[in-house]
Short mmCIF file of C-alpha atoms in Angstrom, two decimals:
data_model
loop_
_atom_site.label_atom_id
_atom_site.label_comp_id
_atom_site.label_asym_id
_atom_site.label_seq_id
_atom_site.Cartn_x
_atom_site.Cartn_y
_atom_site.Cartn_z
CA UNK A 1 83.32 41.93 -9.66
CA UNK A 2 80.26 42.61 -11.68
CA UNK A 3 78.38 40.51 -9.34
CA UNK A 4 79.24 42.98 -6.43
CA UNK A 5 78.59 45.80 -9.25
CA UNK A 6 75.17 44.68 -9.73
CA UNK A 7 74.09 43.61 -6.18
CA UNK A 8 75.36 47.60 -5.33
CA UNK A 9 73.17 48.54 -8.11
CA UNK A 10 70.03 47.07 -6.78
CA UNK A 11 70.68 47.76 -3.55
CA UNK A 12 70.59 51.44 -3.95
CA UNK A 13 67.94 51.47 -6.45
CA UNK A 14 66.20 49.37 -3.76
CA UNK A 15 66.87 52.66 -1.48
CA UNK A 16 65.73 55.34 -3.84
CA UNK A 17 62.38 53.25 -4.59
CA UNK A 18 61.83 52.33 -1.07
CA UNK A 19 62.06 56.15 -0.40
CA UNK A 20 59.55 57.03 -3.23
CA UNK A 21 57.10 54.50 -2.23
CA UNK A 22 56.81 55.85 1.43
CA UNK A 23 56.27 59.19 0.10
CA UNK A 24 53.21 57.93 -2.11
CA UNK A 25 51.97 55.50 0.62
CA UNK A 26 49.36 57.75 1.76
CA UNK A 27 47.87 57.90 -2.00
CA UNK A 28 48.11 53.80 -2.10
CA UNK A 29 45.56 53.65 0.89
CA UNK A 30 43.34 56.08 -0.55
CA UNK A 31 42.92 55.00 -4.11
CA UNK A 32 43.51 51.19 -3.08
CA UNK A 33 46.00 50.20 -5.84
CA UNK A 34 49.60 49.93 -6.14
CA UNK A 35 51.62 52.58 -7.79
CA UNK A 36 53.14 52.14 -11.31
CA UNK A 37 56.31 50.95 -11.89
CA UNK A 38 57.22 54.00 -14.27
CA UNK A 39 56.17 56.38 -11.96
CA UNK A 40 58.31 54.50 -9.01
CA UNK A 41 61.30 55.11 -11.83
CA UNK A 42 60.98 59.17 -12.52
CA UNK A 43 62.24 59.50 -8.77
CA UNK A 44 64.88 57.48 -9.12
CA UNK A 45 68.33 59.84 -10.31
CA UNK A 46 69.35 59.23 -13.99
CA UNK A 47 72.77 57.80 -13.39
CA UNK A 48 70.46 54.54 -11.72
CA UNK A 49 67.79 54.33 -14.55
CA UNK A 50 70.06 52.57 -16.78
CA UNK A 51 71.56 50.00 -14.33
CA UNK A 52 67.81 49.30 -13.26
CA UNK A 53 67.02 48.56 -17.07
CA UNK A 54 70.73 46.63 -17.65
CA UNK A 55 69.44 44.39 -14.38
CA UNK A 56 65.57 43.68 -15.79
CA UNK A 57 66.92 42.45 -19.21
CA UNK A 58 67.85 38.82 -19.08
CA UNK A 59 71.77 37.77 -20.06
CA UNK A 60 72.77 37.08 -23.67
CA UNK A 61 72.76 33.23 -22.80
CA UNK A 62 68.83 33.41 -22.38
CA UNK A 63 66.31 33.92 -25.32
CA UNK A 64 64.62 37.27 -24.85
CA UNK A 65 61.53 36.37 -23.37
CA UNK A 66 63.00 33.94 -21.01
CA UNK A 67 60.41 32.51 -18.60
CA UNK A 68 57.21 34.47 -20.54
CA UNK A 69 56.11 33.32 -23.68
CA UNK A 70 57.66 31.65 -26.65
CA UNK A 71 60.08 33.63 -29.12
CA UNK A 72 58.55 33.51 -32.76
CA UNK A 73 61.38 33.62 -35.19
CA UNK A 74 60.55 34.47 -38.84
CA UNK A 75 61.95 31.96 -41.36
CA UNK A 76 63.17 31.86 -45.16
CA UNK A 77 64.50 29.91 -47.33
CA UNK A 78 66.28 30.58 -51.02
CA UNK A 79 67.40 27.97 -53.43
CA UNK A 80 71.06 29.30 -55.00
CA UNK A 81 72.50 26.68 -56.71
CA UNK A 82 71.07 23.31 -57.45
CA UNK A 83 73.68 20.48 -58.26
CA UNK A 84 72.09 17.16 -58.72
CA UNK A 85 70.33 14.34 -56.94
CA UNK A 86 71.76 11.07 -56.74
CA UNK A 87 68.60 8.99 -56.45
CA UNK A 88 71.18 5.54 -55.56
CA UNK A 89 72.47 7.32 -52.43
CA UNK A 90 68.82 8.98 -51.99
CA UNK A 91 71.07 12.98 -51.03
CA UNK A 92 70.77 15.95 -52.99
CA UNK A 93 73.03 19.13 -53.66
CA UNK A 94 72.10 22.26 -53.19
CA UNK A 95 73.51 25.58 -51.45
CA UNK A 96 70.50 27.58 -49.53
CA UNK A 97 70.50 30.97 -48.15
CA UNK A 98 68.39 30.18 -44.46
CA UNK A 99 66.99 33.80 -43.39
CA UNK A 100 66.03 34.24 -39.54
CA UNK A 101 64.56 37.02 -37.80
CA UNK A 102 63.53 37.33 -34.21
CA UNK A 103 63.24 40.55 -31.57
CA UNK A 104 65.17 40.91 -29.28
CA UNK A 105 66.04 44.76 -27.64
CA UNK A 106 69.21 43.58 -26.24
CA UNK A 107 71.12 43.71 -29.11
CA UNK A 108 70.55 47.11 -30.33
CA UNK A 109 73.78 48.60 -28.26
CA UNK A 110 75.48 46.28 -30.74
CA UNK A 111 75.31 48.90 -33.75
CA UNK A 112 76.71 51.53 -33.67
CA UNK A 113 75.10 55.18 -33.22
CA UNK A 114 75.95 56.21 -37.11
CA UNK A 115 75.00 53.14 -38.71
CA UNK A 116 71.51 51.24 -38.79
CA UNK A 117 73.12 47.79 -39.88
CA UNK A 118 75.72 45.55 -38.98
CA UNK A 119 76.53 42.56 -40.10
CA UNK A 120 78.36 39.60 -38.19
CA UNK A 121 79.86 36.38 -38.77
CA UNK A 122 78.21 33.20 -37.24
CA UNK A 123 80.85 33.24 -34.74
CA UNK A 124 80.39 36.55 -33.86
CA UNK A 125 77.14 36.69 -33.50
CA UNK A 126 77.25 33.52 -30.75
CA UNK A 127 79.42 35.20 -28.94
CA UNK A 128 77.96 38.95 -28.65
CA UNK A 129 73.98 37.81 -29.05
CA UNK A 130 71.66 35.09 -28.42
CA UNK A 131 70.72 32.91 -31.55
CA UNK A 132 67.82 30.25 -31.79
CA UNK A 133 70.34 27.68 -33.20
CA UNK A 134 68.05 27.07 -36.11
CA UNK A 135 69.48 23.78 -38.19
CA UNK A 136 68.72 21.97 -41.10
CA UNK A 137 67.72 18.47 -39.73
CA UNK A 138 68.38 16.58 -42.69
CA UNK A 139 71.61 17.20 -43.91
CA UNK A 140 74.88 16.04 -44.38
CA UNK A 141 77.74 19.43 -43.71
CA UNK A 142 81.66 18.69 -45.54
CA UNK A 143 84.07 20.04 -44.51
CA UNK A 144 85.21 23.09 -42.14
CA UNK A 145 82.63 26.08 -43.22
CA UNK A 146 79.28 25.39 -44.65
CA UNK A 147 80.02 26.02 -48.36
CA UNK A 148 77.72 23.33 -50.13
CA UNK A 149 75.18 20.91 -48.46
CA UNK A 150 73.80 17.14 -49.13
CA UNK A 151 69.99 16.44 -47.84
CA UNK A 152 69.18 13.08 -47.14
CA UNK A 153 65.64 12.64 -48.95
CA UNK A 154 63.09 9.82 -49.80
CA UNK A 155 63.42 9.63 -53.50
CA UNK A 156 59.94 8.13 -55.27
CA UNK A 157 62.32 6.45 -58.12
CA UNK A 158 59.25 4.38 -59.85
CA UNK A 159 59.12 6.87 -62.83
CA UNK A 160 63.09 6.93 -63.25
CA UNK A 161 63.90 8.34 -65.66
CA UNK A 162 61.27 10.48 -66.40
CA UNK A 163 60.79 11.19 -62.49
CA UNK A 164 59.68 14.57 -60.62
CA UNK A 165 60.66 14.98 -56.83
CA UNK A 166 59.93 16.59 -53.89
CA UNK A 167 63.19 17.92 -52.25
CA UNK A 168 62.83 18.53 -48.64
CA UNK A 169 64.29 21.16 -46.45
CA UNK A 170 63.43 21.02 -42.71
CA UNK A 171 64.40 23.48 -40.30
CA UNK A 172 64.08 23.17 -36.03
CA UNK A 173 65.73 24.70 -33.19
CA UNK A 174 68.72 21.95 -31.98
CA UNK A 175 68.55 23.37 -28.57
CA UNK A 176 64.99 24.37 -28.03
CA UNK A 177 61.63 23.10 -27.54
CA UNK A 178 58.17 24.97 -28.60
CA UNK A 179 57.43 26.03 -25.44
CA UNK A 180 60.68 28.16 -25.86
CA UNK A 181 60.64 28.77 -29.45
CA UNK A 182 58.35 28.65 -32.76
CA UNK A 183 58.89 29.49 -36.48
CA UNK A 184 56.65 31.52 -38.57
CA UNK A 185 57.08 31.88 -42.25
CA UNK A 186 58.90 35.52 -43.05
CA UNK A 187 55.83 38.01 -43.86
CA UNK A 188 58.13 41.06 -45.72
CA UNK A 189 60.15 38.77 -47.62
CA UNK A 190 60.50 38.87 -52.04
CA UNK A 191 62.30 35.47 -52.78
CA UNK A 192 61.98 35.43 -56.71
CA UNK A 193 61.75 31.62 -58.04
CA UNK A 194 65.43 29.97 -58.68
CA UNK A 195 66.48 30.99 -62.26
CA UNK A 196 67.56 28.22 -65.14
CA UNK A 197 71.55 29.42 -63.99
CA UNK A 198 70.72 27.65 -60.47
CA UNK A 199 70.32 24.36 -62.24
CA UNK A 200 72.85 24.61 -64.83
CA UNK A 201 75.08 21.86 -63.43
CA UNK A 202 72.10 19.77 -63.21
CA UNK A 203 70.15 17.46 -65.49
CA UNK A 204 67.02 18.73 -63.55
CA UNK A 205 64.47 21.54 -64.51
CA UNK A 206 62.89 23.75 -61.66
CA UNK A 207 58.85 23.53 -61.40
CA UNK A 208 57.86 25.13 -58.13
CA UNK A 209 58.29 25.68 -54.48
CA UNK A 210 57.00 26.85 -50.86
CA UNK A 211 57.33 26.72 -47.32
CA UNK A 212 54.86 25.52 -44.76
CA UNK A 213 55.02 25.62 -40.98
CA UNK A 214 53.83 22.22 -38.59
CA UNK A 215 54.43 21.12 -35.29
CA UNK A 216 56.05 17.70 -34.13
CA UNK A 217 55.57 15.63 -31.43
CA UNK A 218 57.50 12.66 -30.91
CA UNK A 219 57.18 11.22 -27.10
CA UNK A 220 58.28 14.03 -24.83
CA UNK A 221 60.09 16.43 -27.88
CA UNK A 222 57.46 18.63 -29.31
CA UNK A 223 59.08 20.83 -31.67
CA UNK A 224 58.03 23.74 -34.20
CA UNK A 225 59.64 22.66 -37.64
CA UNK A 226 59.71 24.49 -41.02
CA UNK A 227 59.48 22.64 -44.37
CA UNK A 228 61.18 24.50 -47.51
CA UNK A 229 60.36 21.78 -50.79
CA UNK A 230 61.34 22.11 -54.08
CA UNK A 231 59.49 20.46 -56.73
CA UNK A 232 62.08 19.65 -59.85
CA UNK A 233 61.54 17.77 -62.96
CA UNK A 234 64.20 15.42 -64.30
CA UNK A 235 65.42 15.67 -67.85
CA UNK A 236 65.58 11.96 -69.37
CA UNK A 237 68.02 12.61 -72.64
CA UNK A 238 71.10 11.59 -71.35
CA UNK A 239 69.77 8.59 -69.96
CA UNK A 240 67.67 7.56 -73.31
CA UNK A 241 71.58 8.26 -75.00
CA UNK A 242 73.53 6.22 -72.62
CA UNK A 243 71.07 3.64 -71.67
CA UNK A 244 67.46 3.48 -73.33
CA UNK A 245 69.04 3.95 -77.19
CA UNK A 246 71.96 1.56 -76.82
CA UNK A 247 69.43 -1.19 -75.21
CA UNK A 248 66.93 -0.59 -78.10
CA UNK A 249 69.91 -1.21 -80.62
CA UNK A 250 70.76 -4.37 -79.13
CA UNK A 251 67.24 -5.83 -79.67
CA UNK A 252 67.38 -4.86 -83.13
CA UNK A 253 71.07 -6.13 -83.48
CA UNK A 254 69.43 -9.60 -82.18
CA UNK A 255 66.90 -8.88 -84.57
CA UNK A 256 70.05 -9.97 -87.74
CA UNK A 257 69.82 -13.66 -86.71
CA UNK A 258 66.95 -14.42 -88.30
CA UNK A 259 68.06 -12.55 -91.48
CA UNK A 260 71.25 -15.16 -91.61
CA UNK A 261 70.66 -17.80 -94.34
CA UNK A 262 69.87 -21.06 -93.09
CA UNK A 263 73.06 -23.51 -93.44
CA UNK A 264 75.40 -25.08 -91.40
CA UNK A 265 77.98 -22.42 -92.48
CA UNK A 266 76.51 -19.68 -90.70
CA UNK A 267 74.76 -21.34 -87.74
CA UNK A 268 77.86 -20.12 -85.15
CA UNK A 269 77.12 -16.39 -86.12
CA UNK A 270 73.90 -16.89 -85.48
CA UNK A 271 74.00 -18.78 -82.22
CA UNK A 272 76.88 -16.05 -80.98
CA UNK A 273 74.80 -13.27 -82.06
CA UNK A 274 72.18 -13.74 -79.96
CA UNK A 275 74.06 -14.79 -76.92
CA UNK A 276 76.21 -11.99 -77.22
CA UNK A 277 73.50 -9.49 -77.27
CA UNK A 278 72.24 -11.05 -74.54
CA UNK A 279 75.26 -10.89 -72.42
CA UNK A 280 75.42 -6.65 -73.74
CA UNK A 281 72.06 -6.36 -72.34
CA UNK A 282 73.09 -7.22 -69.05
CA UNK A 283 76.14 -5.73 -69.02
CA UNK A 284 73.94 -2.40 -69.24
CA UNK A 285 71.08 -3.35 -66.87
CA UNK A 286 73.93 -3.73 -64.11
CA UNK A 287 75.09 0.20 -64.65
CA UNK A 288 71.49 0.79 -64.79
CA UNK A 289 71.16 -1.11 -61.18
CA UNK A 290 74.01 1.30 -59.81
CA UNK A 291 71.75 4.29 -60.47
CA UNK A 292 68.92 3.22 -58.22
CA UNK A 293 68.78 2.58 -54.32
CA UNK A 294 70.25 -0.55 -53.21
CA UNK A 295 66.83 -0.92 -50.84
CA UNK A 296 63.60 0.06 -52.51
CA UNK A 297 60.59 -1.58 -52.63
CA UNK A 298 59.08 -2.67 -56.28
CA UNK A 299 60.59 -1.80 -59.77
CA UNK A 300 61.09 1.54 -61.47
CA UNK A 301 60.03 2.44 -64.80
CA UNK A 302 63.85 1.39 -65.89
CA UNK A 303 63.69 -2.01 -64.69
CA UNK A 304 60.74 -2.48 -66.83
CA UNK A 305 62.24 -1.46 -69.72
CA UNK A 306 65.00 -3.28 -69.47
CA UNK A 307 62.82 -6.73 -68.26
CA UNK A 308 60.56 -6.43 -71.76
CA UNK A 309 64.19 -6.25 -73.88
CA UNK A 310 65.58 -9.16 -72.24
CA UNK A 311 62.82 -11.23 -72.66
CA UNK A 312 62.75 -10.62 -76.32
CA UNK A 313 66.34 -11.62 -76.37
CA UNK A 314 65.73 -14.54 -74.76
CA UNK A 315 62.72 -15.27 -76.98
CA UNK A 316 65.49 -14.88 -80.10
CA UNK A 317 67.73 -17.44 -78.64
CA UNK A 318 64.74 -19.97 -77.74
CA UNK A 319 63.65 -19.66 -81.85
CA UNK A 320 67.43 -19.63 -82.50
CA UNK A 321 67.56 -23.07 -81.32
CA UNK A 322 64.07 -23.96 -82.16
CA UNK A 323 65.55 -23.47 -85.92
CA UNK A 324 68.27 -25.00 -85.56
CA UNK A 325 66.58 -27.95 -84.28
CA UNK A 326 64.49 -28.23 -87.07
CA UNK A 327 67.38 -28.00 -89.82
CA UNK A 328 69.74 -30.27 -88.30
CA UNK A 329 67.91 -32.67 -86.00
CA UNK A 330 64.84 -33.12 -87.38
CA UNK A 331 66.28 -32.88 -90.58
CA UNK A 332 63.53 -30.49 -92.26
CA UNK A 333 65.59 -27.57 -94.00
CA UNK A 334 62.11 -26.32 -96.12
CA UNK A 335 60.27 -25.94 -92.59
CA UNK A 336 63.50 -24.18 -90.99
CA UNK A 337 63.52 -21.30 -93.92
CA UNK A 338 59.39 -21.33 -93.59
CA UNK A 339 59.89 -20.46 -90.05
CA UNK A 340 62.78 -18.42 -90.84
CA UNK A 341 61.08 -15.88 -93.22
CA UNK A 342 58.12 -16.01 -90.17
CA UNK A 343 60.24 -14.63 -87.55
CA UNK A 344 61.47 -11.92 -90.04
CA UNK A 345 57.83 -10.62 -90.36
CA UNK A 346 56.30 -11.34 -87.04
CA UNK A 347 59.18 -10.52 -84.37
CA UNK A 348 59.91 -6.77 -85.42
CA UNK A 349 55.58 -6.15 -84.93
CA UNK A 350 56.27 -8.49 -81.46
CA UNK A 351 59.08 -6.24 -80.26
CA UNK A 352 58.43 -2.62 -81.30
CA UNK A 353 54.59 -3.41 -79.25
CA UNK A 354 56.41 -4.90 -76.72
CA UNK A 355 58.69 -2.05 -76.05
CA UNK A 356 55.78 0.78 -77.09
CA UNK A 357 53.66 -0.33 -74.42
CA UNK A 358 56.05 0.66 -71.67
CA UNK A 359 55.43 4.10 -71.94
CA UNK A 360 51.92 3.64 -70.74
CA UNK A 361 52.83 1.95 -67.47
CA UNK A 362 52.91 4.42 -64.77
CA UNK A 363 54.72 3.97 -61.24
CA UNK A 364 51.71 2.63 -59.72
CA UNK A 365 51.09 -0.56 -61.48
CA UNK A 366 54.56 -1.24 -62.64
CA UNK A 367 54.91 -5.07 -61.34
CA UNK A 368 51.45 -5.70 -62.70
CA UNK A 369 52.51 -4.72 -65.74
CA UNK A 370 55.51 -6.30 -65.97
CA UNK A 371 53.93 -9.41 -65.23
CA UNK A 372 51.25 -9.13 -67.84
CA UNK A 373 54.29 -8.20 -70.38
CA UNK A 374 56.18 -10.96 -69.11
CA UNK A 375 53.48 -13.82 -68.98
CA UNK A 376 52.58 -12.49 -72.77
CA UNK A 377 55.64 -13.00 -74.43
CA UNK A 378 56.38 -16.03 -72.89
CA UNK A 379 52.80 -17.67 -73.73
CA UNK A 380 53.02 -16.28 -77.49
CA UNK A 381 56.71 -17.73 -77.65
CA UNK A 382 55.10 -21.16 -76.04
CA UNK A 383 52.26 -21.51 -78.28
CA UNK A 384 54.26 -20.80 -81.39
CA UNK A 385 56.89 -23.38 -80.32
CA UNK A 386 53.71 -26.10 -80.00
CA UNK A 387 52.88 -24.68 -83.61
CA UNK A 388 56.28 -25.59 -84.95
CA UNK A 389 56.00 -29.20 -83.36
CA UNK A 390 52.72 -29.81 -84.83
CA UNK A 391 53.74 -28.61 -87.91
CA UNK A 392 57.12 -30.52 -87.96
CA UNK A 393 54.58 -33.56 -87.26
CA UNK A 394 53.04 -32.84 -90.89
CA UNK A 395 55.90 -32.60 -92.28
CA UNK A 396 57.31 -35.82 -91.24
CA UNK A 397 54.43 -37.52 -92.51
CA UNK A 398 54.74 -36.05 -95.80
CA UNK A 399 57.79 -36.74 -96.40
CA UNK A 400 57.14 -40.59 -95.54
#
């Protein structure tokens, strides 16, 4: 039926033009050009003007410049509520206010005559008007209604934990190409920074933000994206309480075995006292492990903590045994409390430099560093081991 209704419509409109042409004919010969459009329309009765204009505007379905030029839709983008990033999974938590704007006449019939605004729902608004179908393209949606969003992101982990990010949101059309359509950044727009309340539920302080426009091309898409980033900063404490402190203790607790007297009554404390610590130390680096992506490439600032303290708990259970050696094998108790009151003076200095140091290691060279950490403790642990030997050699001979 509204077929028919608009086939009658052009066919009389047809009639009432044709008519008005012929009578301007004569003036199209003389001047040589065609006559205006508008001026076709004043002869055509009023009750006709409107279907004319209802049959040049494209349907709903169509974008509003359908088979001319592209559609520009303005973009924005407001950070509401922040809720964490989970660097192991590589998402982050956030909800975002998206805000579109695009012309298109059609719609204006929507509002009524005594208002200036209406507001729809999303499903409305599909049904009554065409939409761009803007999207966030990297996102993960729970649930029925859009009520909180995860973004997949590329976390750069090597400073964990005292990491800033870059926290991506990118916007395209899902149904469009940019032939059809293209974002521009929102020219009238006052989005104030994201107050201290948005991250409240966050360990994560806000720095800055902004939104940049680009084009993609990849094969035959070509697409006009928008890129919303938020640059955060994360707050270390509660990972120096629950993991840096506690692994810091434990390399001081290791520290007691050297302060045990040098007997046979008290060399099971201090064999289990270093072994034990040991065993806490890894206990914590696999929680630590948990935190960070299973696939990554290289260690993070973390990992290099936790590869200096293990290393000097291995270097206490090496000179644990190197003592112990001495006292009951070789049978040179006077060299094994020499060596003793050595390691009492020397390993605290060793350690506390050891562990000092890894605040100057940056994400960049963080293997290198380890490494050179590494390789140092080991060769100062090896060369004082060959000192002991030598020395136990002089002492043999003395006592013979």
């Amino acid at each position: 039926m509204q077929t028919l209704q608009r086939f009658s419509y052009v066919f009389i409109i047809g009639c009432w033009i044709g008519e008005a042409a012929t009578g301007t004919q004569s003036e199209i010969c003389q001047e040589g050009e065609l006559a205006k459009s508008s001026e076709l329309l004043q002869r055509v009765p009023p009750i006709l003007q409107s279907a004319l204009l209802e049959f040049k505007q494209p349907p709903k379905e169509l974008r509003p410049q359908e088979g001319g030029p592209p559609d520009f839709i303005e973009v924005a983008v407001a950070l509401k509520g922040f809720y964490g990033a989970d660097l192991h999974n590589e998402q982050w938590e956030a909800d975002i206010i998206i805000m579109l704007s695009w012309y298109d006449p059609r719609v204006a019939g929507l509002v009524p005559k005594d208002e200036t605004v209406r507001t729809l729902s999303e499903e409305q608004a599909g049904d009554m008007m065409w939409t761009p179908d803007i999207v966030v393209t990297n996102t993960e949606l729970h649930g029925d209604r859009v009520v909180a969003t995860s973004f997949q992101e590329d976390f750069n982990g090597k400073e964990f934990p005292y990491d800033s990010q870059a926290l991506h949101v990118l916007l395209a059309s899902a149904s469009y190409m940019i032939d059809d359509v293209q974002l521009v950044p929102m020219a009238f727009v006052n989005i104030s920074d994201p107050g201290e309340r948005a991250f409240d539920k966050s360990d994560w302080t806000f720095l800055s933000h902004e939104m940049t426009i680009f084009n993609e091309s990849t094969g035959s898409m070509h697409k006009s994206r928008a890129q919303f980033v938020v640059h955060v900063l994360r707050d270390a404490s509660p990972y120096v309480q629950s993991t840096i402190f506690p692994e810091i203790m434990i390399v001081v607790l290791s520290y007691t075995v050297f302060l045990f007297p040098v007997n046979p009554g008290f060399a099971m404390p201090r064999v289990s006292s270093a072994v034990i610590a040991f065993l806490s130390i890894l206990t914590i680096s696999t929680r630590t492990s948990a935190m960070l992506p299973e696939v990554r490439r290289g260690l993070v600032w973390m990992e290099l903590f936790e590869v200096v303290c293990k290393m000097l708990l291995f270097t206490v259970i090496l000179l644990n045994i190197l003592i112990e050696m001495v006292f009951h094998t070789w049978q040179q108790p006077e060299l094994a409390k020499q060596l003793v009151h050595e390691l009492r003076l020397g390993f605290p200095l060793i350690a506390g430099l050891s562990m000092a140091v890894c605040w100057l290691a940056t994400g960049k060279r963080l293997e290198l560093f380890c490494n050179s950490v590494r390789f140092s403790l080991l060769l100062v642990t090896i060369l004082f081991i060959m000192t002991v030997l030598r020395r136990s050699r002089i002492y043999a001979q003395m006592q013979k």
